[in-house]
CSV table of C-alpha atoms in Angstrom, one decimal:
chain,number,residue,atom,x,y,z
Y,164,MET,CA,-23.9,-18.3,23.1
Y,165,GLU,CA,-27.2,-18.5,24.9
Y,166,TYR,CA,-29.5,-17.0,22.4
Y,167,ALA,CA,-31.8,-19.2,20.4
Y,168,ASN,CA,-32.7,-16.4,17.8
Y,169,ILE,CA,-30.4,-14.4,15.8
Y,170,TYR,CA,-31.8,-11.3,14.0
Y,171,PHE,CA,-29.5,-9.8,11.2
Y,172,LEU,CA,-29.8,-6.1,10.0
Y,173,GLY,CA,-28.3,-6.1,6.7
Y,174,ILE,CA,-28.3,-9.9,6.3
Y,175,GLY,CA,-27.5,-9.9,2.6
Y,176,GLY,CA,-24.0,-8.6,3.0
Y,177,ILE,CA,-21.0,-10.9,2.4
Y,178,GLY,CA,-19.9,-11.1,5.9
Y,179,MET,CA,-23.3,-11.0,7.5
Y,180,SER,CA,-24.6,-13.8,5.3
Y,181,ALA,CA,-21.9,-16.1,6.4
Y,182,LEU,CA,-22.7,-15.5,10.0
Y,183,ALA,CA,-26.4,-16.0,9.3
Y,184,ARG,CA,-25.6,-19.4,7.6
Y,185,TYR,CA,-23.3,-20.3,10.5
Y,186,SER,CA,-26.0,-19.7,12.9
Y,187,LEU,CA,-28.4,-21.8,10.9
Y,188,HIS,CA,-25.9,-24.6,10.9
Y,189,GLU,CA,-25.6,-24.2,14.9
Y,190,GLY,CA,-29.2,-24.9,15.0
Y,191,ARG,CA,-30.4,-21.4,15.8
Y,192,ARG,CA,-33.4,-19.6,14.2
Y,193,VAL,CA,-32.4,-16.9,11.9
Y,194,ALA,CA,-34.3,-13.9,10.5
Y,195,GLY,CA,-33.3,-10.5,9.1
Y,196,TYR,CA,-33.8,-7.5,6.9
Y,197,ASP,CA,-31.8,-6.2,3.8
Y,198,ARG,CA,-32.7,-3.5,1.2
Y,199,THR,CA,-32.8,-5.8,-1.7
Y,200,PRO,CA,-32.9,-9.5,-2.5
Y,201,SER,CA,-29.8,-11.2,-3.9
Y,202,ALA,CA,-28.4,-14.6,-4.6
Y,203,LEU,CA,-27.0,-14.8,-1.0
Y,204,THR,CA,-30.5,-14.0,0.5
Y,205,GLU,CA,-32.4,-16.5,-1.6
Y,206,ALA,CA,-29.8,-19.1,-0.5
Y,207,LEU,CA,-30.4,-18.2,3.2
Y,208,GLU,CA,-34.1,-18.2,2.7
Y,209,ALA,CA,-33.9,-21.6,1.1
Y,210,GLU,CA,-31.9,-22.8,4.2
Y,211,GLY,CA,-34.7,-21.5,6.6
Y,212,ALA,CA,-34.0,-17.8,7.2
Y,213,ALA,CA,-37.1,-15.5,7.4
Y,214,ILE,CA,-35.9,-12.4,5.4
Y,215,HIS,CA,-37.8,-9.1,4.4
Y,216,TYR,CA,-36.8,-6.2,2.2
Y,217,GLU,CA,-38.8,-3.3,3.6
Y,218,GLU,CA,-37.7,-1.2,6.7
Y,219,ASP,CA,-40.9,-2.1,8.8
Y,220,VAL,CA,-40.9,-3.2,12.4
Y,221,ARG,CA,-44.2,-5.0,11.8
Y,222,LEU,CA,-42.4,-7.5,9.4
Y,223,ILE,CA,-40.1,-8.7,12.2
Y,224,PRO,CA,-41.3,-12.3,12.9
Y,225,GLU,CA,-43.0,-12.6,16.2
Y,226,ALA,CA,-40.5,-15.1,17.7
Y,227,PHE,CA,-37.8,-12.4,17.3
Y,228,LEU,CA,-39.5,-9.8,19.5
Y,229,ASP,CA,-38.4,-11.2,23.0
Y,230,PRO,CA,-35.0,-9.6,24.0
Y,231,ALA,CA,-34.7,-12.7,26.3
Y,232,THR,CA,-34.2,-15.1,23.5
Y,233,THR,CA,-33.0,-12.9,20.6
Y,234,MET,CA,-29.7,-11.2,19.8
Y,235,VAL,CA,-29.4,-8.6,17.0
Y,236,VAL,CA,-26.3,-8.4,14.7
Y,237,TYR,CA,-25.9,-5.4,12.5
Y,238,THR,CA,-23.6,-4.2,9.8
Y,239,PRO,CA,-22.2,-0.6,10.1
Y,240,ALA,CA,-23.7,0.2,6.8
Y,241,VAL,CA,-27.2,0.2,8.5
Y,242,PRO,CA,-28.0,3.9,9.6
Y,243,ARG,CA,-28.7,4.6,13.2
Y,244,ASP,CA,-32.0,6.1,12.4
Y,245,HIS,CA,-33.0,2.8,10.8
Y,246,ALA,CA,-36.6,2.0,12.1
Y,247,GLU,CA,-35.8,-1.6,13.0
Y,248,TYR,CA,-32.5,-0.7,14.7
Y,249,ARG,CA,-34.2,1.9,16.8
Y,250,TYR,CA,-36.9,-0.6,17.8
Y,251,PHE,CA,-34.4,-3.1,19.0
Y,252,LEU,CA,-32.4,-0.5,20.7
Y,253,GLU,CA,-35.3,1.1,22.6
Y,254,HIS,CA,-36.6,-2.4,23.7
Y,255,GLY,CA,-33.5,-3.5,25.4
Y,256,PHE,CA,-32.2,-6.2,23.0
Y,257,ARG,CA,-28.5,-7.2,23.0
Y,258,ILE,CA,-27.3,-5.6,19.7
Y,259,GLU,CA,-23.7,-6.3,18.4
Y,260,LYS,CA,-21.7,-5.5,15.4
Y,261,ARG,CA,-20.9,-8.1,13.0
Y,262,SER,CA,-17.2,-8.1,13.9
Y,263,GLN,CA,-18.3,-8.7,17.6
Y,264,MET,CA,-20.2,-11.8,16.6
Y,265,LEU,CA,-17.1,-13.1,14.5
Y,266,GLY,CA,-14.9,-12.5,17.8
Y,267,HIS,CA,-17.3,-14.8,19.7
Y,268,LEU,CA,-17.3,-17.6,17.0
Y,269,SER,CA,-13.5,-17.5,16.8
Y,270,ALA,CA,-13.2,-18.3,20.5
Y,271,GLY,CA,-11.2,-21.6,21.0
Y,272,LYS,CA,-10.0,-21.6,17.3
Y,273,TYR,CA,-6.6,-21.1,15.8
Y,274,VAL,CA,-7.3,-18.0,14.1
Y,275,MET,CA,-5.7,-17.2,10.8
Y,276,ALA,CA,-6.6,-13.6,10.0
Y,277,VAL,CA,-5.9,-11.7,6.9
Y,278,ALA,CA,-6.0,-8.0,6.9
Y,279,GLY,CA,-5.2,-5.3,4.4
Y,280,THR,CA,-6.7,-2.5,2.2
Y,281,HIS,CA,-6.3,-4.8,-0.8
Y,282,GLY,CA,-5.4,-8.4,-1.3
Y,283,LYS,CA,-7.1,-9.8,1.7
Y,284,THR,CA,-10.1,-11.6,0.1
Y,285,THR,CA,-8.1,-13.7,-2.4
Y,286,THR,CA,-5.5,-14.3,0.3
Y,287,SER,CA,-7.8,-15.3,3.1
Y,288,THR,CA,-9.7,-17.7,0.5
Y,289,LEU,CA,-6.5,-19.2,-0.5
Y,290,VAL,CA,-5.5,-19.9,3.1
Y,291,ALA,CA,-9.0,-21.7,3.7
Y,292,TRP,CA,-8.3,-23.7,0.4
Y,293,LEU,CA,-4.6,-24.6,1.4
Y,294,ASN,CA,-6.0,-25.6,5.1
Y,295,ARG,CA,-8.4,-28.1,3.3
Y,296,ALA,CA,-5.8,-29.4,1.0
Y,297,LEU,CA,-3.2,-29.9,3.7
Y,298,THR,CA,-5.5,-31.0,6.5
Y,299,GLY,CA,-8.7,-32.0,5.0
Y,300,GLY,CA,-10.5,-29.6,7.4
Y,301,GLY,CA,-10.5,-26.0,8.6
Y,302,SER,CA,-13.4,-23.4,8.7
Y,303,ALA,CA,-13.5,-20.0,7.3
Y,304,PHE,CA,-15.4,-16.6,7.2
Y,305,LEU,CA,-14.5,-15.0,4.0
Y,306,GLY,CA,-15.2,-11.7,2.4
Y,307,GLY,CA,-16.0,-13.2,-1.1
Y,308,VAL,CA,-17.6,-16.3,-2.6
Y,309,SER,CA,-14.9,-18.9,-3.0
Y,310,LYS,CA,-15.3,-20.8,-6.4
Y,311,ASN,CA,-13.7,-24.0,-4.7
Y,312,PHE,CA,-16.3,-23.9,-1.8
Y,313,ASP,CA,-19.2,-22.2,-3.6
Y,314,SER,CA,-19.6,-20.1,-0.5
Y,315,ASN,CA,-18.2,-17.5,1.7
Y,316,LEU,CA,-18.5,-19.8,4.7
Y,317,VAL,CA,-16.5,-22.8,5.2
Y,318,LEU,CA,-17.4,-25.5,7.8
Y,319,GLY,CA,-14.7,-28.1,8.5
Y,320,GLY,CA,-13.1,-30.1,11.4
Y,321,GLY,CA,-10.0,-29.1,13.2
Y,322,ALA,CA,-8.9,-25.8,15.0
Y,323,ARG,CA,-7.8,-23.7,12.1
Y,324,LEU,CA,-10.2,-20.8,11.4
Y,325,ALA,CA,-9.4,-18.6,8.4
Y,326,VAL,CA,-10.9,-15.1,8.7
Y,327,GLU,CA,-11.0,-12.0,6.6
Y,328,ALA,CA,-10.1,-9.2,9.0
Y,329,ASP,CA,-11.9,-6.0,7.7
Y,330,GLU,CA,-10.5,-2.6,8.5
Y,331,PHE,CA,-13.9,-0.9,7.6
Y,332,ASP,CA,-15.2,0.8,10.8
Y,333,ARG,CA,-12.2,-0.8,12.7
Y,334,SER,CA,-14.0,-4.1,12.7
Y,335,PHE,CA,-10.8,-6.2,12.7
Y,336,LEU,CA,-10.1,-4.9,16.2
Y,337,ARG,CA,-12.6,-7.3,17.7
Y,338,LEU,CA,-10.2,-10.2,16.5
Y,339,TYR,CA,-7.1,-11.8,18.5
Y,340,PRO,CA,-5.5,-14.0,15.8
Y,341,ASP,CA,-2.8,-16.7,16.3
Y,342,VAL,CA,-1.3,-15.8,13.0
Y,343,ALA,CA,-2.0,-12.6,11.1
Y,344,VAL,CA,-1.3,-11.5,7.5
Y,345,VAL,CA,-1.0,-7.8,6.7
Y,346,THR,CA,-1.0,-7.3,2.9
Y,347,SER,CA,-1.2,-3.3,2.9
Y,348,ALA,CA,-2.3,-0.2,4.8
Y,349,ASP,CA,-3.1,2.5,2.1
Y,350,ALA,CA,-5.1,5.5,2.6
Y,351,ASP,CA,-8.8,4.1,2.4
Y,352,HIS,CA,-12.1,4.6,4.4
Y,353,LEU,CA,-11.1,8.1,5.1
Y,354,ASP,CA,-14.6,8.9,5.8
Y,355,ILE,CA,-14.1,7.0,8.9
Y,356,TYR,CA,-10.5,7.4,9.7
Y,357,GLY,CA,-9.8,10.9,8.6
Y,358,THR,CA,-6.2,10.6,7.9
Y,359,HIS,CA,-3.7,7.8,6.5
Y,360,GLU,CA,-1.9,7.8,9.7
Y,361,ALA,CA,-5.2,6.9,11.5
Y,362,VAL,CA,-5.6,3.9,9.2
Y,363,LYS,CA,-1.9,2.9,9.9
Y,364,GLU,CA,-2.5,3.3,13.7
Y,365,ALA,CA,-5.6,0.9,13.4
Y,366,PHE,CA,-3.4,-1.6,11.7
Y,367,SER,CA,-0.8,-1.3,14.2
Y,368,GLN,CA,-3.4,-1.8,16.9
Y,369,PHE,CA,-4.6,-5.1,15.2
Y,370,ILE,CA,-1.1,-6.2,15.1
Y,371,GLY,CA,-0.9,-5.6,18.7
Y,372,GLN,CA,-3.8,-8.1,19.4
Y,373,ILE,CA,-1.9,-11.1,17.9
Y,374,ARG,CA,-1.8,-13.7,20.8
Y,375,PRO,CA,1.3,-14.2,22.8
Y,376,GLY,CA,3.5,-16.9,20.9
Y,377,GLY,CA,1.6,-16.0,17.6
Y,378,SER,CA,3.0,-14.8,14.2
Y,379,LEU,CA,2.7,-11.7,12.1
Y,380,ILE,CA,3.3,-12.1,8.3
Y,381,ILE,CA,3.7,-8.5,6.9
Y,382,LYS,CA,4.5,-7.3,3.5
Y,383,GLN,CA,8.2,-6.4,2.9
Y,384,GLY,CA,8.5,-2.5,3.1
Y,385,LEU,CA,5.3,-1.9,5.0
Y,386,ASP,CA,5.9,0.5,7.7
Y,387,LEU,CA,3.7,-0.2,10.7
Y,388,ARG,CA,4.5,0.0,14.4
Y,389,ILE,CA,5.1,-3.5,15.9
Y,390,ASP,CA,5.5,-3.4,19.6
Y,391,ASN,CA,4.4,-6.6,21.0
Y,392,PRO,CA,7.6,-8.7,21.7
Y,393,GLY,CA,5.7,-12.0,22.2
Y,394,ILE,CA,5.2,-12.7,18.7
Y,395,THR,CA,7.4,-13.8,15.7
Y,396,VAL,CA,7.6,-11.4,12.7
Y,397,TRP,CA,8.0,-12.7,9.2
Y,398,ARG,CA,8.3,-10.7,6.0
Y,399,TYR,CA,7.0,-11.7,2.5
Y,400,ALA,CA,7.3,-10.2,-1.0
Y,401,LEU,CA,6.5,-10.9,-4.5
Y,402,ASP,CA,10.0,-11.6,-5.7
Y,403,THR,CA,12.3,-9.5,-3.3
Y,404,PRO,CA,14.3,-11.9,-1.1
Y,405,CYS,CA,13.0,-12.0,2.4
Y,406,ASP,CA,11.6,-14.7,4.7
Y,407,PHE,CA,8.9,-15.7,2.2
Y,408,TYR,CA,9.2,-14.8,-1.6
Y,409,ALA,CA,8.7,-16.1,-5.2
Y,410,ALA,CA,11.7,-17.0,-7.4
Y,411,ARG,CA,12.1,-18.1,-10.9
Y,412,VAL,CA,8.8,-16.8,-11.9
Y,413,ARG,CA,7.8,-17.9,-15.5
Y,414,LEU,CA,4.7,-16.9,-17.6
Y,415,LEU,CA,2.6,-19.7,-18.9
Y,416,GLU,CA,-0.1,-19.6,-21.4
Y,417,GLY,CA,-3.4,-17.7,-20.5
Y,418,GLY,CA,-1.7,-15.5,-17.8
Y,419,HIS,CA,-0.9,-18.2,-15.5
Y,420,TYR,CA,2.6,-18.4,-13.8
Y,421,ARG,CA,5.0,-21.1,-12.5
Y,422,TYR,CA,7.3,-20.3,-9.7
Y,423,ASP,CA,9.2,-21.5,-6.8
Y,424,ILE,CA,8.3,-20.4,-3.2
Y,425,VAL,CA,11.2,-19.7,-0.8
Y,426,THR,CA,10.4,-20.4,2.8
Y,427,PRO,CA,12.7,-20.4,5.9
Y,428,ASP,CA,12.7,-24.2,5.7
Y,429,GLY,CA,13.8,-24.2,2.0
Y,430,VAL,CA,12.3,-23.9,-1.5
Y,431,ILE,CA,9.0,-25.3,-2.8
Y,432,ALA,CA,9.7,-25.7,-6.4
Y,433,ASP,CA,7.5,-25.5,-9.4
Y,434,CYS,CA,4.4,-24.2,-8.0
Y,435,THR,CA,1.6,-23.2,-10.5
Y,436,LEU,CA,-1.4,-21.2,-9.1
Y,437,GLY,CA,-4.8,-22.1,-10.6
Y,438,VAL,CA,-5.9,-18.5,-11.2
Y,439,PRO,CA,-3.8,-16.2,-13.5
Y,440,GLY,CA,-2.4,-12.8,-12.7
Y,441,TRP,CA,0.9,-11.5,-11.5
Y,442,VAL,CA,-0.6,-10.0,-8.4
Y,443,ASN,CA,-2.0,-13.3,-7.3
Y,444,ILE,CA,1.7,-14.8,-7.1
Y,445,GLU,CA,2.1,-12.3,-4.1
Y,446,ASN,CA,-1.2,-13.3,-2.6
Y,447,SER,CA,-0.1,-16.9,-2.8
Y,448,VAL,CA,3.2,-16.3,-1.2
Y,449,ALA,CA,1.3,-14.7,1.8
Y,450,ALA,CA,-1.1,-17.7,2.0
Y,451,VAL,CA,1.7,-20.2,2.1
Y,452,ALA,CA,3.6,-18.3,4.9
Y,453,SER,CA,0.3,-18.5,6.8
Y,454,VAL,CA,-0.2,-22.2,6.6
Y,455,TRP,CA,3.5,-22.7,7.1
Y,456,CYS,CA,3.1,-20.7,10.6
Y,457,ALA,CA,0.1,-22.9,11.5
Y,458,ALA,CA,2.1,-26.3,10.7
Y,459,ARG,CA,4.9,-25.0,12.6
Y,460,HIS,CA,2.5,-24.4,15.6
Y,461,GLU,CA,1.2,-27.8,15.2
Y,462,GLY,CA,4.7,-29.2,15.0
Y,463,VAL,CA,4.4,-30.8,11.5
Y,464,ALA,CA,6.1,-29.9,8.2
Y,465,LEU,CA,4.4,-28.8,5.3
Y,466,ASP,CA,3.6,-31.4,2.7
Y,467,ALA,CA,5.1,-29.9,-0.4
Y,468,GLU,CA,3.3,-32.1,-2.8
Y,469,ARG,CA,-0.1,-31.4,-1.3
Y,470,LEU,CA,0.7,-27.9,-1.2
Y,471,ARG,CA,1.5,-27.6,-4.9
Y,472,GLU,CA,-1.9,-29.6,-5.5
Y,473,GLY,CA,-3.7,-26.9,-3.5
Y,474,LEU,CA,-2.2,-24.1,-5.2
Y,475,ALA,CA,-2.8,-25.6,-8.6
Y,476,SER,CA,-6.5,-26.5,-7.8
Y,477,PHE,CA,-7.3,-23.1,-6.3
Y,478,ALA,CA,-10.3,-21.7,-8.4
Y,479,GLY,CA,-10.2,-18.1,-7.0
Y,480,VAL,CA,-12.9,-15.7,-5.7
Y,481,LYS,CA,-15.9,-14.4,-7.6
Y,482,ARG,CA,-15.3,-10.9,-8.8
Y,483,ARG,CA,-11.5,-11.2,-8.1
Y,484,PHE,CA,-9.6,-11.3,-11.4
Y,485,GLU,CA,-12.6,-13.3,-12.8
Y,486,PHE,CA,-12.3,-14.2,-16.5
Y,487,TYR,CA,-15.5,-14.2,-18.5
Y,488,VAL,CA,-13.7,-14.4,-22.0
Y,489,ASN,CA,-10.2,-15.3,-22.7
Y,490,THR,CA,-9.4,-15.9,-26.4
Y,491,PRO,CA,-6.5,-14.7,-28.6
Y,492,LYS,CA,-8.9,-12.3,-30.1
Y,493,GLN,CA,-10.8,-11.0,-27.2
Y,494,VAL,CA,-10.4,-11.0,-23.3
Y,495,TYR,CA,-12.9,-9.9,-20.7
Y,496,MET,CA,-12.4,-10.0,-16.9
Y,497,ASP,CA,-14.1,-8.4,-14.0
Y,498,ASP,CA,-12.6,-7.4,-10.7
Y,499,TYR,CA,-13.9,-6.1,-7.3
Y,500,ALA,CA,-11.0,-3.4,-7.2
Y,501,HIS,CA,-12.1,0.0,-5.8
Y,502,HIS,CA,-9.0,1.7,-4.6
Y,503,PRO,CA,-6.3,3.0,-6.7
Y,504,ARG,CA,-3.6,0.7,-5.6
Y,505,GLU,CA,-5.9,-2.2,-6.6
Y,506,LEU,CA,-6.7,-0.8,-10.0
Y,507,ALA,CA,-3.1,-0.1,-10.6
Y,508,ALA,CA,-2.0,-3.6,-9.5
Y,509,THR,CA,-4.6,-5.4,-11.7
Y,510,LEU,CA,-3.9,-3.2,-14.9
Y,511,LEU,CA,-0.1,-3.7,-14.4
Y,512,SER,CA,-0.8,-7.5,-14.0
Y,513,LEU,CA,-2.7,-7.5,-17.3
Y,514,ARG,CA,0.2,-5.7,-19.0
Y,515,ARG,CA,2.3,-8.5,-18.1
Y,516,MET,CA,-0.1,-11.1,-19.0
Y,517,PHE,CA,-1.0,-9.6,-22.4
Y,518,PRO,CA,1.9,-7.7,-23.7
Y,519,ARG,CA,1.4,-5.3,-26.6
Y,520,ARG,CA,-2.4,-5.7,-26.4
Y,521,ARG,CA,-4.9,-2.9,-26.0
Y,522,ILE,CA,-6.6,-2.6,-22.7
Y,523,THR,CA,-9.8,-0.9,-22.0
Y,524,ALA,CA,-10.9,-0.2,-18.3
Y,525,LEU,CA,-14.6,0.1,-17.3
Y,526,PHE,CA,-14.8,1.8,-13.6
Y,527,GLN,CA,-17.7,2.5,-11.3
Y,528,PRO,CA,-16.3,4.7,-8.5
Y,529,HIS,CA,-17.7,3.5,-5.2
Y,530,LEU,CA,-18.6,6.2,-2.4
Y,531,TYR,CA,-18.5,9.9,-2.9
Y,532,THR,CA,-15.9,10.5,-0.1
Y,533,ARG,CA,-13.7,7.9,-1.6
Y,534,THR,CA,-13.9,9.5,-5.2
Y,535,ARG,CA,-13.3,12.9,-3.5
Y,536,ASP,CA,-10.3,11.9,-1.4
Y,537,LEU,CA,-8.6,9.6,-4.1
Y,538,CYS,CA,-9.6,11.1,-7.4
Y,539,ASP,CA,-5.9,11.8,-8.3
Y,540,GLY,CA,-4.9,8.3,-7.5
Y,541,PHE,CA,-7.8,6.8,-9.5
Y,542,ALA,CA,-6.9,8.9,-12.5
Y,543,GLU,CA,-3.3,7.8,-12.3
Y,544,ALA,CA,-4.0,4.3,-11.9
Y,545,LEU,CA,-6.6,4.1,-14.8
Y,546,SER,CA,-4.1,5.8,-17.0
Y,547,HIS,CA,-2.3,2.6,-17.1
Y,548,ALA,CA,-5.1,1.5,-19.6
Y,549,ASP,CA,-5.3,2.5,-23.3
Y,550,GLU,CA,-9.1,3.7,-23.0
Y,551,VAL,CA,-11.3,4.3,-19.9
Y,552,VAL,CA,-15.1,4.2,-19.4
Y,553,LEU,CA,-16.6,5.5,-16.3
Y,554,LEU,CA,-20.0,5.1,-14.7
Y,555,PRO,CA,-21.5,7.4,-12.4
Y,556,ILE,CA,-20.6,7.1,-8.7
Y,557,TYR,CA,-22.2,4.2,-6.8
Y,558,PRO,CA,-23.3,5.9,-3.4
Y,559,ALA,CA,-23.9,2.9,-1.3
Y,560,ARG,CA,-24.5,4.4,2.2
Y,561,GLU,CA,-23.8,8.1,1.4
Y,562,GLU,CA,-25.7,11.1,0.3
Y,563,PRO,CA,-24.2,13.1,-2.8
Y,564,ILE,CA,-21.5,15.6,-2.2
Y,565,GLU,CA,-21.6,18.9,-4.2
Y,566,GLY,CA,-19.1,18.9,-7.0
Y,567,VAL,CA,-18.1,15.3,-6.6
Y,568,THR,CA,-19.0,13.2,-9.6
Y,569,SER,CA,-17.1,10.9,-11.9
Y,570,GLU,CA,-16.1,14.0,-13.9
Y,571,ILE,CA,-13.4,14.7,-11.3
Y,572,ILE,CA,-11.7,11.5,-12.3
Y,573,ALA,CA,-12.4,11.9,-15.9
Y,574,GLU,CA,-10.8,15.2,-16.3
Y,575,ARG,CA,-7.5,13.8,-14.7
Y,576,VAL,CA,-7.2,10.7,-16.9
Y,577,THR,CA,-4.4,11.0,-19.4
Y,578,VAL,CA,-5.9,8.5,-22.0
Y,579,PRO,CA,-9.1,8.7,-23.8
Y,580,CYS,CA,-12.0,8.6,-21.2
Y,581,ARG,CA,-15.8,8.9,-21.5
Y,582,ILE,CA,-18.6,8.6,-19.0
Y,583,VAL,CA,-21.8,6.6,-19.6
Y,584,PRO,CA,-24.9,5.5,-17.6
Y,585,ARG,CA,-24.9,1.9,-16.4
Y,586,GLU,CA,-27.6,0.7,-18.6
Y,587,ALA,CA,-25.6,1.8,-21.6
Y,588,LEU,CA,-22.4,0.1,-20.7
Y,589,ALA,CA,-22.6,-3.0,-22.5
Y,590,ASP,CA,-23.7,-1.4,-25.8
Y,591,THR,CA,-21.1,1.1,-25.6
Y,592,VAL,CA,-18.3,-1.5,-25.0
Y,593,ALA,CA,-19.8,-3.5,-28.0
Y,594,ALA,CA,-19.5,-0.5,-30.3
Y,595,MET,CA,-15.7,0.2,-29.1
Y,596,PRO,CA,-12.5,-1.4,-30.6
Y,597,THR,CA,-11.8,-3.8,-27.8
Y,598,ASP,CA,-9.1,-6.2,-27.3
Y,599,VAL,CA,-8.5,-6.8,-23.6
Y,600,VAL,CA,-11.4,-5.4,-21.4
Y,601,VAL,CA,-11.6,-5.3,-17.6
Y,602,SER,CA,-14.3,-3.8,-15.4
Y,603,PHE,CA,-13.9,-2.7,-11.9
Y,604,GLY,CA,-16.0,-1.6,-9.0
Y,605,ALA,CA,-17.6,-2.5,-5.6
Y,606,GLY,CA,-21.0,-1.2,-6.7
Y,607,ASN,CA,-23.4,-2.9,-9.0
Y,608,ILE,CA,-21.3,-2.8,-12.2
Y,609,ASP,CA,-21.1,-6.6,-11.9
Y,610,ALA,CA,-24.7,-6.8,-13.0
Y,611,CYS,CA,-23.4,-5.7,-16.3
Y,612,CYS,CA,-20.8,-8.6,-16.7
Y,613,GLY,CA,-23.1,-11.1,-18.3
Y,614,ALA,CA,-24.3,-8.6,-21.0
Y,615,ILE,CA,-20.7,-7.5,-21.7
Y,616,ALA,CA,-19.4,-10.9,-22.0
Y,617,GLU,CA,-22.1,-12.0,-24.4
Y,618,LYS,CA,-21.4,-8.9,-26.7
Y,619,LEU,CA,-17.6,-9.6,-26.6
Y,620,LYS,CA,-18.1,-13.3,-27.3
Y,621,GLN,CA,-19.9,-12.3,-30.4
Y,622,LYS,CA,-17.1,-9.9,-31.4
Y,623,ALA,CA,-14.6,-12.7,-30.8
């Protein structure tokens, strides 16, 4: 890419920050804007990025005001009337979405893309970790902070590039993968897509962009149009026999599992994943299928012992099934889940891990449109808990919608449910009779995790 300077609008986002760090690594100057500082922006500033937090054209560094030397990358969450976006548009700068930039950076790589309305972050992060365990190299752009790499960006040798393919704003249609995993295609982002059928059509388009000779790894039972004959289609499942699945699943202490992974080449016996949870077994099967396809492409066989070591040493992703307290008397974990299917999957996993124990779910709805469109599903999923505490809706990029509040979920939940302000959450939980507690949400509920954990540790 010919530009010496890259300016990021929304530089603090998980995907944008990875692109910014990669650009710094490649020797380019980086600057950008975000609404609020965070651990990600602080790390970028420490590495040399110039970042400001006020929407003000005058704060753009002078070196980034020349359209001949500066390219602008923006996230769809930035509104089109943003002052800095308008400035760059009116002055002839090359402006690209984050997904377009990622498409450029993936050129010449063996792209291993993981898509899905849920499960994609953990699965893509595990693909990246298994690439490292099996080959010693591999790069990745991830949608969450990997605990193994302590980053959402992985820089390594070799051609393998693991990418989280995001369906939001149809961003994943900028990618042309060699191997693609599709974990799910549920009704989500309906403020963009309008209907569930439109969501499924976008996933079918993504599948259609797999490179000739490549592979699709798709969840068993997922009904999507597949009409590119030049690819190989593999099905995977949790424990339903198909191309890739788990067998002889045994629960271990602390919610971990031991299981065999069945592949077209045979059985990889006695695998133990480093993170707990029934739902993560399925994610691991998809990840193993992905690296199996990569090895097949390279003409080598999977090293079963290294694979087992990679699975066992996987530390997970921050805010994905992340345990803060795990004792016989008190359990607390946090999860990024913000769709009904994700909530239900996690709560049912907890039921399997901690049978006959009382589960309290804390949930912050994300977006007014998602709450409006999926309130019945949220209520049904949350009713798998024994008690529910809701926070007010986190608006993110949206303006309020009349009549859409957390109340429309609360009134449909079939177990005891209350609504509290975020600042009162930790004290509310401390005063409740708790056993297993799980917090959910894609907003800022995670800012409460430390305080909740401390109070529950005291109770334990």
